[in-house]
Short mmCIF file of C-alpha atoms in Angstrom, two decimals:
data_model
loop_
_atom_site.label_atom_id
_atom_site.label_comp_id
_atom_site.label_asym_id
_atom_site.label_seq_id
_atom_site.Cartn_x
_atom_site.Cartn_y
_atom_site.Cartn_z
CA MET G 19 4.07 20.68 3.29
CA GLU G 20 0.88 18.87 3.56
CA ALA G 21 0.37 18.50 -0.44
CA ALA G 22 4.10 16.60 -0.29
CA HIS G 23 2.57 14.65 2.86
CA ALA G 24 -0.60 13.51 0.57
CA GLU G 25 1.57 12.83 -2.35
CA THR G 26 3.86 10.73 -0.27
CA ALA G 27 1.10 8.87 0.79
CA ARG G 28 -0.63 8.14 -2.29
CA HIS G 29 2.74 6.92 -3.79
CA LEU G 30 3.03 4.19 -1.12
CA ALA G 31 -0.39 3.31 -1.82
CA VAL G 32 0.56 3.12 -5.45
CA ILE G 33 3.13 0.63 -4.85
CA GLU G 34 0.91 -1.30 -2.36
CA ARG G 35 -1.76 -1.74 -4.67
CA GLN G 36 1.17 -2.72 -7.65
CA ILE G 37 2.50 -5.28 -5.25
CA ALA G 38 -1.12 -6.60 -4.23
CA ALA G 39 -2.07 -6.75 -8.04
CA ARG G 40 1.05 -8.38 -9.24
CA ALA G 41 0.97 -11.04 -6.39
CA GLU G 42 -2.78 -11.71 -7.62
CA ARG G 43 -1.50 -12.73 -11.14
CA MET G 44 1.54 -14.60 -10.20
CA THR G 45 -1.14 -16.72 -8.22
CA THR G 46 -3.60 -17.15 -10.86
CA SER G 47 -0.87 -18.06 -13.42
CA SER G 48 1.04 -20.30 -11.17
CA ARG G 49 -0.75 -23.01 -11.52
CA VAL G 50 -3.28 -24.31 -14.16
CA LYS G 51 -6.80 -25.02 -12.07
CA THR G 52 -9.43 -26.95 -12.17
CA ARG G 53 -12.09 -25.01 -11.73
CA GLN G 54 -15.76 -25.05 -11.66
CA PHE G 55 -17.81 -22.81 -13.57
CA GLY G 56 -21.30 -21.26 -12.18
CA ARG G 57 -22.90 -18.70 -10.42
CA ALA G 58 -21.87 -20.67 -6.97
CA SER G 59 -18.44 -21.53 -7.55
CA ALA G 60 -15.54 -20.26 -5.35
CA THR G 61 -12.41 -19.82 -7.92
CA TRP G 62 -10.20 -18.87 -4.96
CA SER G 63 -9.34 -22.21 -2.72
CA ARG G 64 -6.95 -21.91 0.66
CA ALA G 65 -4.00 -23.42 -1.14
CA GLY G 66 -4.65 -20.06 -3.88
CA GLU G 67 -4.66 -17.71 -0.66
CA ARG G 68 -1.53 -19.39 0.48
CA ASP G 69 -0.03 -18.72 -2.84
CA PHE G 70 -1.19 -15.01 -2.61
CA GLN G 71 0.06 -14.61 0.71
CA SER G 72 3.43 -15.65 0.41
CA ASN G 73 3.95 -13.71 -3.45
CA LEU G 74 2.87 -10.59 -1.41
CA ALA G 75 5.73 -11.24 1.30
CA ALA G 76 7.75 -11.72 -1.28
CA LEU G 77 7.13 -9.04 -3.10
CA ARG G 78 6.82 -6.93 -0.23
CA PHE G 79 10.34 -8.05 0.81
CA ALA G 80 11.67 -7.56 -2.90
CA ARG G 81 10.78 -3.37 -2.37
CA ARG G 82 11.18 -3.10 1.01
CA GLY G 83 13.77 -0.41 0.68
CA GLU G 84 11.28 1.76 -0.97
CA ILE G 85 8.58 0.79 1.20
CA GLU G 86 10.89 1.84 4.09
CA ALA G 87 12.29 4.71 2.78
CA LEU G 88 8.36 6.29 1.73
CA SER G 89 6.92 5.53 5.41
CA ARG G 90 10.15 7.09 6.84
CA LYS G 91 9.51 10.45 4.85
CA LEU G 92 6.14 10.40 5.42
CA ALA G 93 6.58 10.31 9.41
CA ARG G 94 9.17 12.61 9.00
CA GLN G 95 6.31 14.70 6.91
CA ALA G 96 4.02 14.64 9.99
CA GLY G 97 6.73 15.69 11.95
CA ALA G 98 7.21 18.36 10.41
CA ILE G 99 3.46 19.67 9.86
CA ALA G 100 2.85 18.72 13.72
CA ALA G 101 5.92 21.00 15.04
CA PHE G 102 4.54 23.72 12.69
CA ARG G 103 1.23 23.68 13.68
CA VAL G 104 2.56 23.90 17.33
CA ARG G 105 5.04 26.37 16.49
CA HIS G 106 2.16 28.41 15.23
CA ARG G 107 -0.54 26.84 17.91
CA SER G 108 -3.14 26.29 14.84
CA SER G 109 -4.70 22.68 14.63
CA GLU G 110 -6.24 23.14 11.47
CA PRO G 111 -5.21 22.82 8.31
CA ALA G 112 -2.80 25.35 6.57
CA GLY G 113 -5.61 26.23 3.71
CA GLU G 114 -8.37 26.97 6.45
CA CYS G 115 -6.13 29.17 9.14
CA VAL G 116 -7.65 32.56 9.42
CA SER G 117 -5.18 34.87 10.97
#
């Protein structure tokens, strides 16, 4: 059960990273920016941050069904693991239980 829970959590993390990377690509390619080059210059402006947050929200909204389904699955799995531990009076992960 714990392995399935960890795999579901990894899948959700992958989706979040994909969304963030896509939002960043969309932001940097959305408009031609005049950039200063050099060590002290910043390439991310306040307007860029607003665009990034807007793109991030739109992408999360587009994939909300998948994100919500995985979140519900994680909650169910966590509940099942907790119930199993209560039934067997164990607070340790399954691999470390000595009986």
